[in-house]
Amino acid sequence: MYNDSLMSNYEYDIIIESNSTLQNVTLYLPVPVFENESEVGLEIVNGDYYNKPSSWNLSLEDTEYGLMLKIETAEIQPVYHSLPVAVPEPEPGSEDIEDEIPEEDQIVESHEYSEETPVLVSINFGTSVKADNLINTRYPIGNESVLLPKHNLRESEEAPTVPRSEHLNPEYFDYESLVYAHYDASHDAEVQIFVELDGRNEWWIYGWQYNEYIDRIFIQLTGPQAGWVQAEGKLTTGDGIYKE
């Protein structure tokens, strides 16, 4: 039952949020790397997946800090939406739910904040790659793809916000990473970038069970940028159920 249902996957996601227009954009973001190769990076560059930014140029680049994901685009514009509205139940026989929503209640979209469009929408894209074997979720450093670079890796001093049951014993680490950002923007432009890698094993034994490691970085930038910037990194290992 375990072997028949076992699935191991790497999931890589990027979220970029900007409250202002960015122009002439070049970013280098950490990418999952193992032995200076990135299967996940190749998939994010070459794959056909949901929400892939069609107007962006994505590539893998060797930098002075190792292999990273390079993003180039002429412009990133913010997108603001109106507040969500309740969707009515469709009339029997209706084929288009939009026909049931009055025009004044439909979502309004803008590139600027206003009282009518106060909700800033992030750019979110990512992909999943199937692993050829069981992922070492307890000890991924040196054994699995992780986000690089990693500097000053150390046990986290922060306690988990969610209490864990007795049979779950994950470990938490903090570290510093680097992001390269080069773009023109107003001095009050605020940009947030999230990068996350989730390596997970899943199987079915009278219900789905799993174990995983999660590697993520976060950075917040203000104004125009022209170089390398330190990012905050967090790594969680050994989270979930283990058979042994």
PDB file of C-alpha atoms in Angstrom:
ATOM      1  CA  MET A   1       0.000   0.000   0.000  1.00  0.00           C
ATOM      2  CA  TYR A   2       2.837   2.401   0.920  1.00  0.00           C
ATOM      3  CA  ASN A   3       4.981   1.707  -2.154  1.00  0.00           C
ATOM      4  CA  ASP A   4       2.023   1.708  -4.548  1.00  0.00           C
ATOM      5  CA  SER A   5       0.873   5.168  -3.473  1.00  0.00           C
ATOM      6  CA  LEU A   6       4.223   6.860  -2.694  1.00  0.00           C
ATOM      7  CA  MET A   7       4.786  10.167  -4.499  1.00  0.00           C
ATOM      8  CA  SER A   8       7.806  12.470  -4.099  1.00  0.00           C
ATOM      9  CA  ASN A   9       7.795  15.979  -5.549  1.00  0.00           C
ATOM     10  CA  TYR A  10       9.600  19.302  -5.423  1.00  0.00           C
ATOM     11  CA  GLU A  11       7.379  22.380  -5.597  1.00  0.00           C
ATOM     12  CA  TYR A  12       8.949  25.763  -6.356  1.00  0.00           C
ATOM     13  CA  ASP A  13       6.950  28.991  -6.100  1.00  0.00           C
ATOM     14  CA  ILE A  14       7.732  32.672  -6.588  1.00  0.00           C
ATOM     15  CA  ILE A  15       5.583  35.592  -5.439  1.00  0.00           C
ATOM     16  CA  ILE A  16       6.390  39.178  -6.436  1.00  0.00           C
ATOM     17  CA  GLU A  17       4.335  42.084  -5.175  1.00  0.00           C
ATOM     18  CA  SER A  18       4.902  45.728  -6.141  1.00  0.00           C
ATOM     19  CA  ASN A  19       2.766  48.756  -5.350  1.00  0.00           C
ATOM     20  CA  SER A  20       4.356  50.797  -8.143  1.00  0.00           C
ATOM     21  CA  THR A  21       5.535  50.336 -11.736  1.00  0.00           C
ATOM     22  CA  LEU A  22       9.043  48.878 -12.152  1.00  0.00           C
ATOM     23  CA  GLN A  23      10.936  49.420 -15.416  1.00  0.00           C
ATOM     24  CA  ASN A  24      14.001  47.788 -17.008  1.00  0.00           C
ATOM     25  CA  VAL A  25      13.764  44.930 -14.521  1.00  0.00           C
ATOM     26  CA  THR A  26      16.495  42.359 -13.891  1.00  0.00           C
ATOM     27  CA  LEU A  27      16.265  39.965 -10.933  1.00  0.00           C
ATOM     28  CA  TYR A  28      18.440  37.061  -9.807  1.00  0.00           C
ATOM     29  CA  LEU A  29      16.521  34.834  -7.389  1.00  0.00           C
ATOM     30  CA  PRO A  30      17.625  31.732  -5.444  1.00  0.00           C
ATOM     31  CA  VAL A  31      16.721  28.522  -7.233  1.00  0.00           C
ATOM     32  CA  PRO A  32      16.776  24.885  -5.963  1.00  0.00           C
ATOM     33  CA  VAL A  33      20.335  23.649  -6.575  1.00  0.00           C
ATOM     34  CA  PHE A  34      22.090  20.330  -5.942  1.00  0.00           C
ATOM     35  CA  GLU A  35      25.695  19.802  -7.055  1.00  0.00           C
ATOM     36  CA  ASN A  36      25.508  22.990  -9.150  1.00  0.00           C
ATOM     37  CA  GLU A  37      22.550  21.716 -11.172  1.00  0.00           C
ATOM     38  CA  SER A  38      18.884  22.644 -10.987  1.00  0.00           C
ATOM     39  CA  GLU A  39      16.281  20.318 -12.473  1.00  0.00           C
ATOM     40  CA  VAL A  40      13.558  22.459 -10.930  1.00  0.00           C
ATOM     41  CA  GLY A  41      15.186  25.574 -12.386  1.00  0.00           C
ATOM     42  CA  LEU A  42      15.161  24.065 -15.870  1.00  0.00           C
ATOM     43  CA  GLU A  43      11.451  23.325 -15.489  1.00  0.00           C
ATOM     44  CA  ILE A  44      10.638  26.870 -14.321  1.00  0.00           C
ATOM     45  CA  VAL A  45      12.529  28.231 -17.356  1.00  0.00           C
ATOM     46  CA  ASN A  46      11.415  25.785 -20.064  1.00  0.00           C
ATOM     47  CA  GLY A  47       8.223  24.222 -18.728  1.00  0.00           C
ATOM     48  CA  ASP A  48       4.639  24.984 -19.685  1.00  0.00           C
ATOM     49  CA  TYR A  49       2.840  25.618 -16.406  1.00  0.00           C
ATOM     50  CA  TYR A  50      -0.010  27.669 -14.995  1.00  0.00           C
ATOM     51  CA  ASN A  51       0.602  31.432 -14.535  1.00  0.00           C
ATOM     52  CA  LYS A  52       3.994  31.443 -16.299  1.00  0.00           C
ATOM     53  CA  PRO A  53       4.679  35.128 -17.123  1.00  0.00           C
ATOM     54  CA  SER A  54       4.572  35.102 -20.924  1.00  0.00           C
ATOM     55  CA  SER A  55       6.295  38.473 -21.392  1.00  0.00           C
ATOM     56  CA  TRP A  56       9.218  37.721 -19.047  1.00  0.00           C
ATOM     57  CA  ASN A  57      12.548  36.267 -20.092  1.00  0.00           C
ATOM     58  CA  LEU A  58      13.502  33.468 -17.668  1.00  0.00           C
ATOM     59  CA  SER A  59      16.915  31.777 -17.661  1.00  0.00           C
ATOM     60  CA  LEU A  60      19.407  30.030 -15.393  1.00  0.00           C
ATOM     61  CA  GLU A  61      22.609  31.997 -14.864  1.00  0.00           C
ATOM     62  CA  ASP A  62      25.893  31.227 -13.138  1.00  0.00           C
ATOM     63  CA  THR A  63      26.622  34.176 -10.853  1.00  0.00           C
ATOM     64  CA  GLU A  64      29.407  34.942  -8.421  1.00  0.00           C
ATOM     65  CA  TYR A  65      27.120  33.388  -5.784  1.00  0.00           C
ATOM     66  CA  GLY A  66      26.220  30.279  -7.771  1.00  0.00           C
ATOM     67  CA  LEU A  67      23.414  29.198 -10.091  1.00  0.00           C
ATOM     68  CA  MET A  68      20.344  31.455  -9.897  1.00  0.00           C
ATOM     69  CA  LEU A  69      17.102  32.187 -11.732  1.00  0.00           C
ATOM     70  CA  LYS A  70      17.385  35.305 -13.893  1.00  0.00           C
ATOM     71  CA  ILE A  71      14.237  37.290 -14.650  1.00  0.00           C
ATOM     72  CA  GLU A  72      14.265  40.063 -17.244  1.00  0.00           C
ATOM     73  CA  THR A  73      11.308  42.166 -18.319  1.00  0.00           C
ATOM     74  CA  ALA A  74      10.781  45.680 -19.607  1.00  0.00           C
ATOM     75  CA  GLU A  75       8.119  46.454 -17.032  1.00  0.00           C
ATOM     76  CA  ILE A  76       6.238  45.124 -14.037  1.00  0.00           C
ATOM     77  CA  GLN A  77       2.991  46.956 -13.389  1.00  0.00           C
ATOM     78  CA  PRO A  78       0.995  46.608 -10.188  1.00  0.00           C
ATOM     79  CA  VAL A  79      -2.539  45.297 -10.467  1.00  0.00           C
ATOM     80  CA  TYR A  80      -5.228  46.463  -8.058  1.00  0.00           C
ATOM     81  CA  HIS A  81      -8.673  44.899  -7.790  1.00  0.00           C
ATOM     82  CA  SER A  82     -11.909  46.021  -6.256  1.00  0.00           C
ATOM     83  CA  LEU A  83     -13.087  44.267  -3.114  1.00  0.00           C
ATOM     84  CA  PRO A  84     -14.574  40.788  -3.675  1.00  0.00           C
ATOM     85  CA  VAL A  85     -18.329  40.521  -4.031  1.00  0.00           C
ATOM     86  CA  ALA A  86     -20.676  37.688  -3.216  1.00  0.00           C
ATOM     87  CA  VAL A  87     -21.389  35.516  -6.253  1.00  0.00           C
ATOM     88  CA  PRO A  88     -25.081  34.663  -6.627  1.00  0.00           C
ATOM     89  CA  GLU A  89     -26.304  31.177  -7.341  1.00  0.00           C
ATOM     90  CA  PRO A  90     -26.656  30.711 -11.119  1.00  0.00           C
ATOM     91  CA  GLU A  91     -30.139  30.488 -12.544  1.00  0.00           C
ATOM     92  CA  PRO A  92     -31.145  26.993 -13.721  1.00  0.00           C
ATOM     93  CA  GLY A  93     -29.889  26.473 -17.260  1.00  0.00           C
ATOM     94  CA  SER A  94     -27.427  29.369 -17.127  1.00  0.00           C
ATOM     95  CA  GLU A  95     -24.091  28.597 -18.800  1.00  0.00           C
ATOM     96  CA  ASP A  96     -22.186  31.779 -17.943  1.00  0.00           C
ATOM     97  CA  ILE A  97     -21.986  32.842 -14.304  1.00  0.00           C
ATOM     98  CA  GLU A  98     -20.881  36.349 -15.379  1.00  0.00           C
ATOM     99  CA  ASP A  99     -24.344  36.822 -16.887  1.00  0.00           C
ATOM    100  CA  GLU A 100     -25.751  36.562 -13.362  1.00  0.00           C
ATOM    101  CA  ILE A 101     -23.493  39.296 -11.884  1.00  0.00           C
ATOM    102  CA  PRO A 102     -24.639  42.899 -12.346  1.00  0.00           C
ATOM    103  CA  GLU A 103     -22.018  45.010 -14.130  1.00  0.00           C
ATOM    104  CA  GLU A 104     -21.567  47.287 -11.107  1.00  0.00           C
ATOM    105  CA  ASP A 105     -20.688  44.241  -8.944  1.00  0.00           C
ATOM    106  CA  GLN A 106     -18.049  42.728 -11.233  1.00  0.00           C
ATOM    107  CA  ILE A 107     -14.344  42.928 -10.362  1.00  0.00           C
ATOM    108  CA  VAL A 108     -12.733  46.230 -11.365  1.00  0.00           C
ATOM    109  CA  GLU A 109      -9.031  46.213 -12.260  1.00  0.00           C
ATOM    110  CA  SER A 110      -6.542  49.086 -12.250  1.00  0.00           C
ATOM    111  CA  HIS A 111      -2.787  49.751 -12.225  1.00  0.00           C
ATOM    112  CA  GLU A 112      -3.170  52.310  -9.423  1.00  0.00           C
ATOM    113  CA  TYR A 113      -4.525  52.257  -5.881  1.00  0.00           C
ATOM    114  CA  SER A 114      -7.894  53.899  -5.381  1.00  0.00           C
ATOM    115  CA  GLU A 115     -10.903  53.605  -3.103  1.00  0.00           C
ATOM    116  CA  GLU A 116     -12.557  51.604  -5.871  1.00  0.00           C
ATOM    117  CA  THR A 117      -9.517  49.291  -6.334  1.00  0.00           C
ATOM    118  CA  PRO A 118      -7.797  48.909  -2.927  1.00  0.00           C
ATOM    119  CA  VAL A 119      -6.641  45.263  -3.220  1.00  0.00           C
ATOM    120  CA  LEU A 120      -3.052  44.799  -4.464  1.00  0.00           C
ATOM    121  CA  VAL A 121      -2.711  41.518  -6.396  1.00  0.00           C
ATOM    122  CA  SER A 122       0.610  39.667  -6.318  1.00  0.00           C
ATOM    123  CA  ILE A 123       2.308  37.927  -9.255  1.00  0.00           C
ATOM    124  CA  ASN A 124       2.441  34.245  -8.338  1.00  0.00           C
ATOM    125  CA  PHE A 125       3.927  31.459 -10.455  1.00  0.00           C
ATOM    126  CA  GLY A 126       5.683  28.150  -9.891  1.00  0.00           C
ATOM    127  CA  THR A 127       6.041  24.549 -10.916  1.00  0.00           C
ATOM    128  CA  SER A 128       6.297  20.995  -9.578  1.00  0.00           C
ATOM    129  CA  VAL A 129       8.902  18.366 -10.483  1.00  0.00           C
ATOM    130  CA  LYS A 130       8.554  14.664  -9.682  1.00  0.00           C
ATOM    131  CA  ALA A 131      11.522  13.141  -7.835  1.00  0.00           C
ATOM    132  CA  ASP A 132      13.045   9.864  -9.041  1.00  0.00           C
ATOM    133  CA  ASN A 133      13.397   8.526  -5.498  1.00  0.00           C
ATOM    134  CA  LEU A 134      12.437   9.177  -1.890  1.00  0.00           C
ATOM    135  CA  ILE A 135      13.345  12.730  -0.858  1.00  0.00           C
ATOM    136  CA  ASN A 136      15.581  13.101   2.202  1.00  0.00           C
ATOM    137  CA  THR A 137      13.337  15.551   4.037  1.00  0.00           C
ATOM    138  CA  ARG A 138      15.116  15.175   7.382  1.00  0.00           C
ATOM    139  CA  TYR A 139      18.582  16.110   6.121  1.00  0.00           C
ATOM    140  CA  PRO A 140      18.222  17.995   2.827  1.00  0.00           C
ATOM    141  CA  ILE A 141      21.449  20.008   3.198  1.00  0.00           C
ATOM    142  CA  GLY A 142      24.066  18.190   1.130  1.00  0.00           C
ATOM    143  CA  ASN A 143      21.544  15.557  -0.006  1.00  0.00           C
ATOM    144  CA  GLU A 144      18.790  17.451  -1.843  1.00  0.00           C
ATOM    145  CA  SER A 145      18.169  20.584  -3.835  1.00  0.00           C
ATOM    146  CA  VAL A 146      17.938  23.654  -1.594  1.00  0.00           C
ATOM    147  CA  LEU A 147      17.758  27.381  -2.226  1.00  0.00           C
ATOM    148  CA  LEU A 148      21.225  28.882  -2.617  1.00  0.00           C
ATOM    149  CA  PRO A 149      23.187  30.808  -1.557  1.00  0.00           C
ATOM    150  CA  LYS A 150      22.938  30.065   2.168  1.00  0.00           C
ATOM    151  CA  HIS A 151      25.084  31.972   4.659  1.00  0.00           C
ATOM    152  CA  ASN A 152      25.224  31.687   8.453  1.00  0.00           C
ATOM    153  CA  LEU A 153      22.844  28.715   8.660  1.00  0.00           C
ATOM    154  CA  ARG A 154      21.836  28.304  12.297  1.00  0.00           C
ATOM    155  CA  GLU A 155      19.112  26.839  14.481  1.00  0.00           C
ATOM    156  CA  SER A 156      16.205  29.225  14.803  1.00  0.00           C
ATOM    157  CA  GLU A 157      15.617  30.886  18.150  1.00  0.00           C
ATOM    158  CA  GLU A 158      11.956  31.488  17.336  1.00  0.00           C
ATOM    159  CA  ALA A 159       9.446  28.954  18.611  1.00  0.00           C
ATOM    160  CA  PRO A 160       6.900  27.606  16.082  1.00  0.00           C
ATOM    161  CA  THR A 161       3.635  29.531  16.127  1.00  0.00           C
ATOM    162  CA  VAL A 162       1.527  26.366  15.780  1.00  0.00           C
ATOM    163  CA  PRO A 163       1.831  23.741  18.565  1.00  0.00           C
ATOM    164  CA  ARG A 164       3.050  20.352  17.305  1.00  0.00           C
ATOM    165  CA  SER A 165       1.799  16.931  18.319  1.00  0.00           C
ATOM    166  CA  GLU A 166       4.212  14.569  20.071  1.00  0.00           C
ATOM    167  CA  HIS A 167       5.055  12.476  16.986  1.00  0.00           C
ATOM    168  CA  LEU A 168       6.044  15.536  14.904  1.00  0.00           C
ATOM    169  CA  ASN A 169       9.529  16.866  15.560  1.00  0.00           C
ATOM    170  CA  PRO A 170      10.656  19.253  12.804  1.00  0.00           C
ATOM    171  CA  GLU A 171      13.797  21.375  13.063  1.00  0.00           C
ATOM    172  CA  TYR A 172      13.889  25.084  12.253  1.00  0.00           C
ATOM    173  CA  PHE A 173      16.811  27.059  10.846  1.00  0.00           C
ATOM    174  CA  ASP A 174      17.509  30.670   9.891  1.00  0.00           C
ATOM    175  CA  TYR A 175      20.039  31.900   7.349  1.00  0.00           C
ATOM    176  CA  GLU A 176      20.921  34.793   5.056  1.00  0.00           C
ATOM    177  CA  SER A 177      20.668  34.624   1.274  1.00  0.00           C
ATOM    178  CA  LEU A 178      21.112  37.091  -1.592  1.00  0.00           C
ATOM    179  CA  VAL A 179      18.904  38.554  -4.300  1.00  0.00           C
ATOM    180  CA  TYR A 180      20.035  40.755  -7.172  1.00  0.00           C
ATOM    181  CA  ALA A 181      17.591  43.499  -8.121  1.00  0.00           C
ATOM    182  CA  HIS A 182      18.063  46.148 -10.793  1.00  0.00           C
ATOM    183  CA  TYR A 183      15.147  48.326 -11.892  1.00  0.00           C
ATOM    184  CA  ASP A 184      13.918  51.903 -12.198  1.00  0.00           C
ATOM    185  CA  ALA A 185      11.103  52.889  -9.866  1.00  0.00           C
ATOM    186  CA  SER A 186       9.734  55.752  -7.812  1.00  0.00           C
ATOM    187  CA  HIS A 187      11.439  56.334  -4.485  1.00  0.00           C
ATOM    188  CA  ASP A 188       8.347  55.206  -2.576  1.00  0.00           C
ATOM    189  CA  ALA A 189       7.945  51.965  -4.548  1.00  0.00           C
ATOM    190  CA  GLU A 190       7.690  48.947  -2.242  1.00  0.00           C
ATOM    191  CA  VAL A 191       8.468  45.472  -3.558  1.00  0.00           C
ATOM    192  CA  GLN A 192       8.180  42.153  -1.726  1.00  0.00           C
ATOM    193  CA  ILE A 193       9.614  38.911  -3.095  1.00  0.00           C
ATOM    194  CA  PHE A 194       8.916  35.433  -1.703  1.00  0.00           C
ATOM    195  CA  VAL A 195      10.635  32.280  -2.954  1.00  0.00           C
ATOM    196  CA  GLU A 196       9.671  28.842  -1.586  1.00  0.00           C
ATOM    197  CA  LEU A 197      10.785  25.263  -2.203  1.00  0.00           C
ATOM    198  CA  ASP A 198       8.803  22.351  -0.759  1.00  0.00           C
ATOM    199  CA  GLY A 199      10.284  18.842  -0.985  1.00  0.00           C
ATOM    200  CA  ARG A 200       7.581  16.347  -0.021  1.00  0.00           C
ATOM    201  CA  ASN A 201       6.923  12.597   0.179  1.00  0.00           C
ATOM    202  CA  GLU A 202       3.253  11.523   0.257  1.00  0.00           C
ATOM    203  CA  TRP A 203       1.613   8.119   0.586  1.00  0.00           C
ATOM    204  CA  TRP A 204      -1.715   6.502   1.430  1.00  0.00           C
ATOM    205  CA  ILE A 205      -2.182   4.257   4.465  1.00  0.00           C
ATOM    206  CA  TYR A 206      -5.846   4.582   5.483  1.00  0.00           C
ATOM    207  CA  GLY A 207      -5.506   8.279   4.660  1.00  0.00           C
ATOM    208  CA  TRP A 208      -2.883  10.549   3.108  1.00  0.00           C
ATOM    209  CA  GLN A 209       0.323  11.026   5.111  1.00  0.00           C
ATOM    210  CA  TYR A 210       3.441  13.011   4.297  1.00  0.00           C
ATOM    211  CA  ASN A 211       6.806  14.366   5.356  1.00  0.00           C
ATOM    212  CA  GLU A 212       8.568  17.410   3.934  1.00  0.00           C
ATOM    213  CA  TYR A 213      11.179  20.106   4.160  1.00  0.00           C
ATOM    214  CA  ILE A 214      10.368  23.718   3.313  1.00  0.00           C
ATOM    215  CA  ASP A 215      13.010  26.239   2.260  1.00  0.00           C
ATOM    216  CA  ARG A 216      11.976  29.876   1.789  1.00  0.00           C
ATOM    217  CA  ILE A 217      13.450  33.333   1.409  1.00  0.00           C
ATOM    218  CA  PHE A 218      11.850  36.762   1.765  1.00  0.00           C
ATOM    219  CA  ILE A 219      13.010  40.255   0.882  1.00  0.00           C
ATOM    220  CA  GLN A 220      11.410  43.702   0.996  1.00  0.00           C
ATOM    221  CA  LEU A 221      12.806  46.501  -1.174  1.00  0.00           C
ATOM    222  CA  THR A 222      12.073  50.239  -1.307  1.00  0.00           C
ATOM    223  CA  GLY A 223      12.775  52.573  -4.224  1.00  0.00           C
ATOM    224  CA  PRO A 224      14.976  51.894  -7.278  1.00  0.00           C
ATOM    225  CA  GLN A 225      17.533  49.078  -7.006  1.00  0.00           C
ATOM    226  CA  ALA A 226      20.939  48.412  -8.566  1.00  0.00           C
ATOM    227  CA  GLY A 227      22.721  45.449  -6.990  1.00  0.00           C
ATOM    228  CA  TRP A 228      22.859  42.542  -4.558  1.00  0.00           C
ATOM    229  CA  VAL A 229      20.688  42.726  -1.440  1.00  0.00           C
ATOM    230  CA  GLN A 230      20.615  40.434   1.591  1.00  0.00           C
ATOM    231  CA  ALA A 231      17.459  38.347   2.010  1.00  0.00           C
ATOM    232  CA  GLU A 232      16.068  36.509   5.039  1.00  0.00           C
ATOM    233  CA  GLY A 233      15.958  32.721   4.773  1.00  0.00           C
ATOM    234  CA  LYS A 234      14.133  30.053   6.795  1.00  0.00           C
ATOM    235  CA  LEU A 235      14.453  26.272   6.502  1.00  0.00           C
ATOM    236  CA  THR A 236      12.182  23.681   8.127  1.00  0.00           C
ATOM    237  CA  THR A 237      13.301  20.040   7.982  1.00  0.00           C
ATOM    238  CA  GLY A 238      11.859  16.724   9.133  1.00  0.00           C
ATOM    239  CA  ASP A 239       8.262  17.913   9.258  1.00  0.00           C
ATOM    240  CA  GLY A 240       5.653  15.164   9.107  1.00  0.00           C
ATOM    241  CA  ILE A 241       5.275  11.420   9.601  1.00  0.00           C
ATOM    242  CA  TYR A 242       8.174   8.964   9.323  1.00  0.00           C
ATOM    243  CA  LYS A 243       7.780   5.201   9.089  1.00  0.00           C
ATOM    244  CA  GLU A 244      10.902   4.378  11.075  1.00  0.00           C
TER     245      GLU A 244
END
